[in-house]
Tab-separated table of C-alpha atoms in Angstrom:
chain	number	residue	atom	x	y	z
A	1476	MET	CA	111.898	51.256	34.607
A	1477	VAL	CA	109.012	50.088	36.729
A	1478	SER	CA	106.318	52.365	35.376
A	1479	LYS	CA	103.208	51.154	33.621
A	1480	ASP	CA	104.408	52.823	30.422
A	1481	PHE	CA	107.492	50.623	30.484
A	1482	PHE	CA	105.452	47.438	30.370
A	1483	LEU	CA	103.139	48.917	27.740
A	1484	ALA	CA	106.267	49.546	25.674
A	1485	LEU	CA	107.011	45.836	25.880
A	1486	ASP	CA	103.634	45.124	24.270
A	1487	GLU	CA	104.381	47.648	21.530
A	1488	LEU	CA	107.786	46.081	20.983
A	1489	GLU	CA	106.174	42.679	20.538
A	1490	ARG	CA	103.875	44.038	17.829
A	1491	GLU	CA	106.508	46.058	15.962
A	1492	LYS	CA	109.545	43.790	16.239
A	1493	ARG	CA	107.646	40.501	16.122
A	1494	ILE	CA	109.531	39.431	19.248
A	1495	LYS	CA	107.521	37.665	21.908
A	1496	LYS	CA	107.150	39.624	25.118
A	1497	SER	CA	108.419	36.646	27.112
A	1498	VAL	CA	111.688	36.642	25.128
A	1499	PHE	CA	112.219	40.315	25.828
A	1500	ILE	CA	111.443	39.907	29.536
A	1501	GLU	CA	113.905	37.022	29.774
A	1502	ALA	CA	116.598	39.141	28.123
A	1503	LEU	CA	115.821	42.055	30.409
A	1504	GLU	CA	115.958	39.904	33.538
A	1505	THR	CA	119.353	38.525	32.530
A	1506	ALA	CA	120.603	42.037	31.767
A	1507	LEU	CA	119.457	43.386	35.112
A	1508	VAL	CA	121.295	40.629	36.981
A	1509	ILE	CA	124.503	41.579	35.157
A	1510	ALA	CA	123.881	45.285	35.737
A	1511	TYR	CA	123.185	44.840	39.439
A	1512	LYS	CA	126.307	42.771	40.066
A	1513	LYS	CA	128.464	45.179	38.114
A	1514	HIS	CA	127.033	48.219	39.904
A	1515	THR	CA	127.201	46.810	43.435
A	1516	GLY	CA	130.361	44.760	42.969
A	1517	THR	CA	128.679	41.779	44.579
A	1518	SER	CA	128.875	38.165	43.534
A	1519	LYS	CA	125.651	37.205	45.291
A	1520	ALA	CA	123.383	34.693	43.642
A	1521	ILE	CA	120.466	36.915	42.666
A	1522	ASP	CA	117.363	36.557	40.559
A	1523	VAL	CA	115.494	39.375	38.863
A	1524	LYS	CA	111.864	38.931	37.909
A	1525	LEU	CA	109.635	41.335	36.035
A	1526	VAL	CA	106.048	41.350	37.226
A	1527	PRO	CA	103.969	42.986	34.447
A	1528	GLU	CA	100.731	42.488	36.389
A	1529	ARG	CA	102.034	44.763	39.169
A	1530	ASN	CA	104.309	46.929	36.948
A	1531	THR	CA	107.243	46.112	39.206
A	1532	ILE	CA	110.657	44.467	39.204
A	1533	LYS	CA	111.441	41.975	41.972
A	1534	ILE	CA	115.079	41.354	42.919
A	1535	VAL	CA	115.875	38.433	45.195
A	1536	ALA	CA	119.268	37.342	46.596
A	1537	TYR	CA	119.851	33.688	47.492
A	1538	GLN	CA	122.144	32.064	50.068
A	1539	THR	CA	122.547	28.373	50.810
A	1540	VAL	CA	122.452	27.232	54.448
A	1541	VAL	CA	125.776	25.539	55.341
A	1542	GLU	CA	127.561	24.448	58.480
A	1543	GLN	CA	130.830	26.261	57.654
A	1544	VAL	CA	130.598	29.502	55.603
A	1545	GLU	CA	133.278	29.827	52.922
A	1546	ASP	CA	131.575	32.408	50.647
A	1547	LYS	CA	129.557	35.082	52.423
A	1548	ASP	CA	127.854	36.159	49.186
A	1549	THR	CA	126.347	32.786	48.386
A	1550	GLN	CA	126.335	30.977	51.770
A	1551	ILE	CA	124.833	31.540	55.217
A	1552	SER	CA	125.444	29.651	58.477
A	1553	LEU	CA	122.690	27.558	60.014
A	1554	GLU	CA	122.793	29.764	63.112
A	1555	ASP	CA	122.226	32.985	61.127
A	1556	ALA	CA	119.568	31.352	58.992
A	1557	ARG	CA	117.580	30.311	62.062
A	1558	LEU	CA	117.628	33.916	63.261
A	1559	ILE	CA	115.538	34.641	60.178
A	1560	ASN	CA	113.363	31.526	60.439
A	1561	ARG	CA	113.763	28.700	62.961
A	1562	LYS	CA	112.572	26.158	60.357
A	1563	TYR	CA	115.711	26.473	58.172
A	1564	LYS	CA	118.020	23.453	58.039
A	1565	LEU	CA	121.272	22.583	56.222
A	1566	GLY	CA	120.927	22.687	52.421
A	1567	ASP	CA	117.960	25.070	52.419
A	1568	VAL	CA	118.066	28.264	50.381
A	1569	VAL	CA	117.445	31.570	52.145
A	1570	SER	CA	115.978	34.273	49.946
A	1571	GLU	CA	116.099	38.022	50.583
A	1572	GLU	CA	114.284	40.612	48.508
A	1573	ILE	CA	116.372	43.641	47.556
A	1574	SER	CA	114.881	47.044	46.858
A	1575	ALA	CA	114.978	48.002	43.180
A	1576	ARG	CA	115.828	51.543	44.266
A	1577	GLU	CA	119.429	50.416	44.665
A	1578	PHE	CA	119.755	50.553	40.897
A	1579	GLY	CA	121.475	53.752	39.783
A	1580	ARG	CA	122.018	55.391	36.422
A	1581	ILE	CA	125.088	53.283	35.649
A	1582	ALA	CA	123.145	50.102	36.291
A	1583	ALA	CA	120.312	51.288	34.055
A	1584	GLN	CA	122.700	52.181	31.227
A	1585	THR	CA	124.455	48.825	31.519
A	1586	ALA	CA	121.117	47.046	31.460
A	1587	LYS	CA	120.071	49.021	28.371
A	1588	GLN	CA	123.236	48.073	26.497
A	1589	VAL	CA	122.851	44.388	27.288
A	1590	ILE	CA	119.167	44.473	26.398
A	1591	MET	CA	119.782	46.168	23.037
A	1592	GLN	CA	122.477	43.617	22.225
A	1593	LYS	CA	120.092	40.801	23.049
A	1594	LEU	CA	117.390	42.400	20.946
A	1595	ARG	CA	119.746	42.662	17.979
A	1596	GLU	CA	120.586	38.994	18.373
A	1597	VAL	CA	116.917	38.028	18.520
A	1598	GLU	CA	116.075	40.227	15.530
A	1599	GLY	CA	118.993	38.707	13.642
A	1600	GLU	CA	117.809	35.179	14.453
A	1601	LEU	CA	114.266	35.992	13.356
A	1602	ALA	CA	115.477	37.593	10.137
A	1603	TYR	CA	117.846	34.684	9.466
A	1604	ASN	CA	115.107	32.101	10.033
A	1605	GLU	CA	112.820	33.987	7.675
A	1606	LEU	CA	115.512	34.454	5.045
A	1607	SER	CA	116.728	30.849	5.269
A	1608	GLN	CA	113.424	29.866	3.674
A	1609	LYS	CA	114.323	32.031	0.674
A	1610	GLU	CA	117.550	30.324	-0.363
A	1611	ASP	CA	117.488	29.878	-4.157
A	1612	GLU	CA	114.780	32.543	-4.309
A	1613	LEU	CA	114.608	36.070	-5.733
A	1614	VAL	CA	114.402	38.975	-3.270
A	1615	THR	CA	114.372	42.755	-3.540
A	1616	CYS	CA	116.966	44.538	-1.424
A	1617	VAL	CA	118.534	47.971	-0.902
A	1618	VAL	CA	122.159	48.876	-1.653
A	1619	ARG	CA	123.670	50.153	1.607
A	1620	ARG	CA	127.349	50.597	0.818
A	1621	LEU	CA	130.030	50.026	-1.803
A	1622	GLU	CA	133.474	48.794	-0.792
A	1623	GLY	CA	135.852	48.351	-3.666
A	1624	LYS	CA	134.106	46.006	-6.083
A	1625	ASN	CA	131.870	44.496	-3.398
A	1626	VAL	CA	128.291	45.703	-3.071
A	1627	TYR	CA	126.639	45.348	0.356
A	1628	VAL	CA	122.866	45.142	0.407
A	1629	GLU	CA	120.279	44.898	3.167
A	1630	ILE	CA	117.741	42.069	3.200
A	1631	ASN	CA	115.301	41.882	6.104
A	1632	LYS	CA	117.700	43.962	8.250
A	1633	LEU	CA	120.528	41.538	7.484
A	1634	GLU	CA	123.566	42.437	5.410
A	1635	ALA	CA	124.366	40.446	2.283
A	1636	VAL	CA	127.284	40.794	-0.108
A	1637	LEU	CA	127.159	40.901	-3.895
A	1638	MET	CA	130.693	39.971	-4.912
A	1639	PRO	CA	132.269	40.967	-8.266
A	1640	GLN	CA	131.828	37.506	-9.800
A	1641	ASP	CA	128.116	37.698	-8.978
A	1642	GLN	CA	127.639	41.011	-10.795
A	1643	ALA	CA	126.763	41.140	-14.498
A	1644	PRO	CA	129.156	43.140	-16.725
A	1645	ASN	CA	126.518	45.823	-17.314
A	1646	ASP	CA	125.418	46.153	-13.654
A	1647	LYS	CA	125.820	49.627	-12.127
A	1648	PHE	CA	124.897	50.377	-8.512
A	1649	ALA	CA	124.539	53.379	-6.234
A	1650	VAL	CA	123.769	53.601	-2.520
A	1651	GLY	CA	120.005	53.571	-2.002
A	1652	ASP	CA	119.212	51.605	-5.177
A	1653	LYS	CA	116.546	48.913	-4.940
A	1654	ILE	CA	117.717	45.841	-6.827
A	1655	LYS	CA	116.691	42.220	-7.297
A	1656	VAL	CA	119.130	39.485	-6.290
A	1657	PHE	CA	119.167	35.696	-6.158
A	1658	VAL	CA	119.897	34.282	-2.691
A	1659	LYS	CA	122.664	31.861	-3.575
A	1660	LYS	CA	123.845	30.715	-0.156
A	1661	ILE	CA	123.163	31.354	3.535
A	1662	LYS	CA	125.525	30.109	6.222
A	1663	THR	CA	126.186	30.905	9.857
A	1664	GLY	CA	129.510	32.406	10.854
A	1665	PRO	CA	131.216	33.767	13.993
A	1666	LYS	CA	129.924	37.251	13.199
A	1667	GLY	CA	126.394	36.119	12.428
A	1668	PRO	CA	124.644	34.956	9.239
A	1669	GLN	CA	126.637	35.261	6.005
A	1670	ILE	CA	124.446	35.758	2.958
A	1671	ILE	CA	125.825	35.438	-0.562
A	1672	VAL	CA	123.625	36.827	-3.342
A	1673	SER	CA	124.027	36.846	-7.111
A	1674	ARG	CA	122.757	38.425	-10.310
A	1675	THR	CA	124.726	36.183	-12.675
A	1676	VAL	CA	123.432	32.650	-12.045
A	1677	ALA	CA	120.876	31.073	-14.379
A	1678	GLY	CA	118.506	30.743	-11.429
A	1679	PHE	CA	118.218	34.554	-11.355
A	1680	VAL	CA	116.688	34.594	-14.857
A	1681	LYS	CA	114.542	31.545	-14.087
A	1682	ARG	CA	112.981	33.277	-11.064
A	1683	LEU	CA	112.354	36.414	-13.135
A	1684	PHE	CA	110.352	34.349	-15.631
A	1685	GLU	CA	108.409	32.672	-12.819
A	1686	ILE	CA	107.384	36.122	-11.580
A	1687	GLU	CA	106.638	37.580	-15.023
A	1688	VAL	CA	104.883	34.581	-16.611
A	1689	PRO	CA	101.733	33.375	-14.786
A	1690	GLU	CA	101.699	30.134	-16.767
A	1691	ILE	CA	105.099	29.187	-15.302
A	1692	ALA	CA	104.031	30.109	-11.766
A	1693	ALA	CA	100.887	27.970	-12.214
A	1694	GLY	CA	102.892	24.997	-13.522
A	1695	LEU	CA	101.248	25.055	-16.965
A	1696	VAL	CA	104.597	25.852	-18.585
A	1697	GLN	CA	107.775	24.142	-17.384
A	1698	ILE	CA	111.340	25.427	-17.679
A	1699	LYS	CA	113.120	22.210	-18.655
A	1700	ALA	CA	116.626	23.666	-18.901
A	1701	ILE	CA	118.296	27.068	-18.665
A	1702	VAL	CA	121.918	28.181	-19.138
A	1703	ARG	CA	123.458	31.595	-19.115
A	1704	GLU	CA	126.535	33.710	-19.723
A	1705	ALA	CA	125.590	36.772	-17.693
A	1706	GLY	CA	125.424	40.043	-19.564
A	1707	TYR	CA	125.499	38.372	-22.977
A	1708	ARG	CA	123.025	35.557	-23.603
A	1709	THR	CA	120.626	33.163	-21.891
A	1710	LYS	CA	119.169	30.028	-23.480
A	1711	MET	CA	116.028	28.515	-22.018
A	1712	ALA	CA	114.046	25.425	-23.075
A	1713	VAL	CA	110.360	25.407	-22.120
A	1714	TYR	CA	107.587	22.843	-22.458
A	1715	SER	CA	103.862	22.454	-21.826
A	1716	GLU	CA	101.889	19.231	-21.630
A	1717	ASP	CA	98.803	21.172	-22.726
A	1718	ASN	CA	98.766	21.275	-26.521
A	1719	ASP	CA	96.615	24.401	-26.404
A	1720	ILE	CA	99.364	26.369	-24.676
A	1721	ASP	CA	102.235	27.837	-26.662
A	1722	ALA	CA	105.051	27.599	-24.124
A	1723	VAL	CA	107.391	29.936	-26.006
A	1724	GLY	CA	104.603	32.398	-26.766
A	1725	ALA	CA	103.614	32.524	-23.093
A	1726	CYS	CA	107.171	33.440	-22.122
A	1727	VAL	CA	107.506	36.047	-24.846
A	1728	GLY	CA	104.138	37.657	-24.114
A	1729	ASN	CA	101.957	39.914	-26.232
A	1730	ARG	CA	104.293	41.905	-28.501
A	1731	GLY	CA	107.206	40.671	-26.426
A	1732	MET	CA	106.107	42.510	-23.273
A	1733	ARG	CA	107.043	39.746	-20.832
A	1734	VAL	CA	110.458	38.891	-22.188
A	1735	ASN	CA	111.282	42.564	-22.788
A	1736	ALA	CA	110.633	43.327	-19.116
A	1737	ILE	CA	113.182	40.661	-18.171
A	1738	VAL	CA	115.673	41.810	-20.806
A	1739	SER	CA	115.386	45.320	-19.330
A	1740	GLU	CA	116.129	43.969	-15.830
A	1741	LEU	CA	119.181	42.188	-17.275
A	1742	GLY	CA	120.476	45.324	-18.963
A	1743	GLY	CA	119.833	44.203	-22.545
A	1744	GLU	CA	121.041	40.603	-22.265
A	1745	LYS	CA	119.818	38.436	-25.171
A	1746	ILE	CA	117.424	35.610	-24.356
A	1747	ASP	CA	116.760	32.623	-26.647
A	1748	ILE	CA	113.569	30.753	-25.731
A	1749	ILE	CA	113.071	27.418	-27.490
A	1750	HIS	CA	110.600	24.553	-27.352
A	1751	TRP	CA	111.961	21.564	-25.469
A	1752	CYS	CA	111.362	18.141	-27.044
A	1753	PRO	CA	112.415	14.577	-26.138
A	1754	ASP	CA	113.886	13.973	-29.625
A	1755	ILE	CA	117.545	14.848	-29.103
A	1756	LEU	CA	118.133	15.485	-32.818
A	1757	GLU	CA	115.385	18.084	-32.886
A	1758	PHE	CA	116.362	19.520	-29.516
A	1759	ILE	CA	119.985	20.064	-30.590
A	1760	ALA	CA	118.804	21.735	-33.802
A	1761	ARG	CA	116.555	24.089	-31.829
A	1762	ALA	CA	119.250	24.783	-29.230
A	1763	LEU	CA	121.448	26.377	-31.902
A	1764	SER	CA	118.808	29.047	-32.495
A	1765	PRO	CA	118.794	31.639	-34.029
A	1766	ALA	CA	120.729	29.649	-36.641
A	1767	LYS	CA	118.810	27.201	-38.890
A	1768	VAL	CA	120.182	23.670	-38.785
A	1769	VAL	CA	120.086	21.486	-41.919
A	1770	MET	CA	120.957	18.155	-40.325
A	1771	VAL	CA	122.102	16.610	-37.046
A	1772	GLN	CA	124.122	13.412	-36.661
A	1773	VAL	CA	124.763	11.913	-33.210
A	1774	ASN	CA	127.000	9.383	-31.511
A	1775	ASP	CA	124.829	8.113	-28.648
A	1776	GLU	CA	127.630	6.329	-26.806
A	1777	GLU	CA	129.899	9.373	-26.579
A	1778	LYS	CA	127.062	11.955	-26.605
A	1779	ILE	CA	128.691	13.825	-29.470
A	1780	ALA	CA	126.606	15.548	-32.153
A	1781	LYS	CA	127.479	17.026	-35.527
A	1782	ALA	CA	125.179	19.890	-36.540
A	1783	VAL	CA	125.249	20.984	-40.181
A	1784	VAL	CA	124.211	24.513	-41.148
A	1785	MET	CA	124.279	26.416	-44.403
A	1786	ASP	CA	127.544	28.264	-44.923
A	1787	GLU	CA	125.987	31.685	-44.405
A	1788	MET	CA	124.605	30.510	-41.032
A	1789	LEU	CA	127.923	29.208	-39.673
A	1790	SER	CA	129.001	32.335	-37.789
A	1791	LEU	CA	125.488	32.722	-36.322
A	1792	ALA	CA	125.398	29.096	-35.161
A	1793	ILE	CA	128.818	29.297	-33.516
A	1794	GLY	CA	128.312	32.789	-32.125
A	1795	LYS	CA	130.883	35.320	-30.953
A	1796	ASP	CA	133.841	33.478	-29.434
A	1797	GLY	CA	131.826	30.242	-29.771
A	1798	GLN	CA	129.203	31.428	-27.282
A	1799	ASN	CA	126.058	30.219	-29.065
A	1800	ALA	CA	127.412	26.713	-29.686
A	1801	ARG	CA	128.813	26.572	-26.153
A	1802	LEU	CA	125.473	27.477	-24.567
A	1803	ALA	CA	123.641	25.018	-26.834
A	1804	ALA	CA	125.987	22.253	-25.670
A	1805	ARG	CA	125.348	23.113	-22.017
A	1806	LEU	CA	121.594	23.325	-22.588
A	1807	THR	CA	121.382	19.878	-24.212
A	1808	GLY	CA	124.179	18.148	-22.321
A	1809	TRP	CA	125.789	17.074	-25.623
A	1810	LYS	CA	129.100	18.028	-27.198
A	1811	ILE	CA	128.150	19.784	-30.452
A	1812	ASP	CA	130.425	20.156	-33.477
A	1813	VAL	CA	129.030	22.730	-35.917
A	1814	LYS	CA	129.911	22.154	-39.584
A	1815	PRO	CA	129.079	24.192	-42.722
A	1816	TYR	CA	127.112	22.466	-45.465
A	1817	SER	CA	129.961	22.894	-47.980
A	1818	SER	CA	132.293	20.998	-45.626
A	1819	LEU	CA	129.789	18.132	-45.418
A	1820	MET	CA	129.553	17.985	-49.227
A	1821	LYS	CA	133.337	18.013	-49.519
A	1822	GLU	CA	133.661	15.169	-47.014
A	1823	GLU	CA	131.000	13.137	-48.826
A	1824	ASN	CA	132.639	13.713	-52.238
A	1825	GLU	CA	136.035	12.722	-50.874
A	1826	ALA	CA	134.567	9.633	-49.285
A	1827	GLN	CA	132.813	8.686	-52.521
A	1828	ALA	CA	136.000	9.184	-54.538
A	1829	GLU	CA	137.963	7.075	-52.079
A	1830	GLN	CA	135.348	4.334	-52.300
A	1831	GLU	CA	135.508	4.315	-56.108
A	1832	THR	CA	139.309	4.051	-55.941
A	1833	GLU	CA	139.097	1.093	-53.597
A	1834	THR	CA	136.591	-0.617	-55.944
A	1835	GLU	CA	138.948	-0.257	-58.940
A	1836	SER	CA	141.905	-1.655	-57.003
A	1837	VAL	CA	139.918	-4.702	-55.899
A	1838	ALA	CA	138.984	-5.671	-59.553
A	1839	ALA	CA	141.816	-8.058	-60.821
A	1840	PRO	CA	142.491	-8.970	-64.602
A	1841	ALA	CA	140.947	-12.272	-65.884
A	1842	PRO	CA	143.415	-15.205	-66.409
A	1843	GLU	CA	144.519	-15.974	-70.077
A	1844	LEU	CA	143.106	-19.172	-71.716
A	1845	ASP	CA	145.367	-21.813	-73.438
A	1846	THR	CA	144.704	-21.469	-77.200
A	1847	ASP	CA	147.113	-24.165	-78.524
A	1848	THR	CA	144.927	-25.474	-81.401
A	1849	ASP	CA	147.326	-28.308	-82.330
A	1850	LEU	CA	147.004	-29.838	-78.923
A	1851	PHE	CA	143.259	-29.422	-79.092
A	1852	ASP	CA	143.097	-31.145	-82.471
A	1853	GLU	CA	145.335	-33.963	-81.225
A	1854	ASP	CA	143.050	-34.597	-78.277
A	1855	LEU	CA	140.040	-34.532	-80.544
A	1856	GLY	CA	141.647	-37.062	-82.906
A	1857	GLU	CA	142.199	-39.470	-80.034
A	1858	LEU	CA	138.530	-39.190	-79.157
A	1859	GLU	CA	137.589	-40.155	-82.682
């Protein structure tokens, strides 16, 4: 343990493990103290120092000078101390160097175990600090084991879990697979860092587009809103302040190459990409894509919208089990009621008929005039 090669190995460890040599030496010194005490059965106060410049290990035991000795391992009488050096006085610390040859195989093995444990802790801390910067980011990892429905993956030598609710319906995994995951949450626990990853959140698709579309990465195209039902459909609203840039076209790519690459990663999940606009009427109409909307009526106070589509477009606008309308509502933040055009016409006709009925009931018959001609003539005669 005191050879030149040993200290050269420390330099190699610093380069490979990215652990500072000083950290490793500190861990080793602590481990050697524990190993020495365990091997010798002593409770002496000792200090172990590595001296790389001399390729040696220095072990020193300490005793405090006291008037009355109560602990022989940590205390020494003033009389005995002055036998070593007449200058010692009460309260001084007497040091004694111990030969490193007293370390046996058991001590070395104990030291190795403690050192390796410390190294794992340091590596874990380094990996955690590096990974903590990647929360809400996309990372590539390796599937290490499958336990029930949980998938355990390795990220930067740390284990993360992909739970069932974070797996898309069409996801299939095998040990050794390289997969992309979204780092959803990182927290510290009693057994070390706990990393929760996902492939179902909308952020997963958003990060895929940021990687695949240079215009998004450069900030020329913005993802204004994105919602998703994993394995089935994603809706995304994009926008560019540059009128010369087609935001939707940039995301789709030449002949659909960009969006198809993402669809392939998602196992065939459908993706609707629409132009975002500040006009809520237009935005709601676009959000119901691929259906064509005839008209949109809104109640601003309650944030409720009525979207009218042609009858043949009704099932497309609503989607299977209401999925398309549900995603459109989440994308816009408005409650959307989808109505067929025939229903709108029926409501308008009924309203018009009701209005006509009310008009007829309001019109009352004119009062009858008094046509008694005799009385009229009599009044006329008096005037004459």
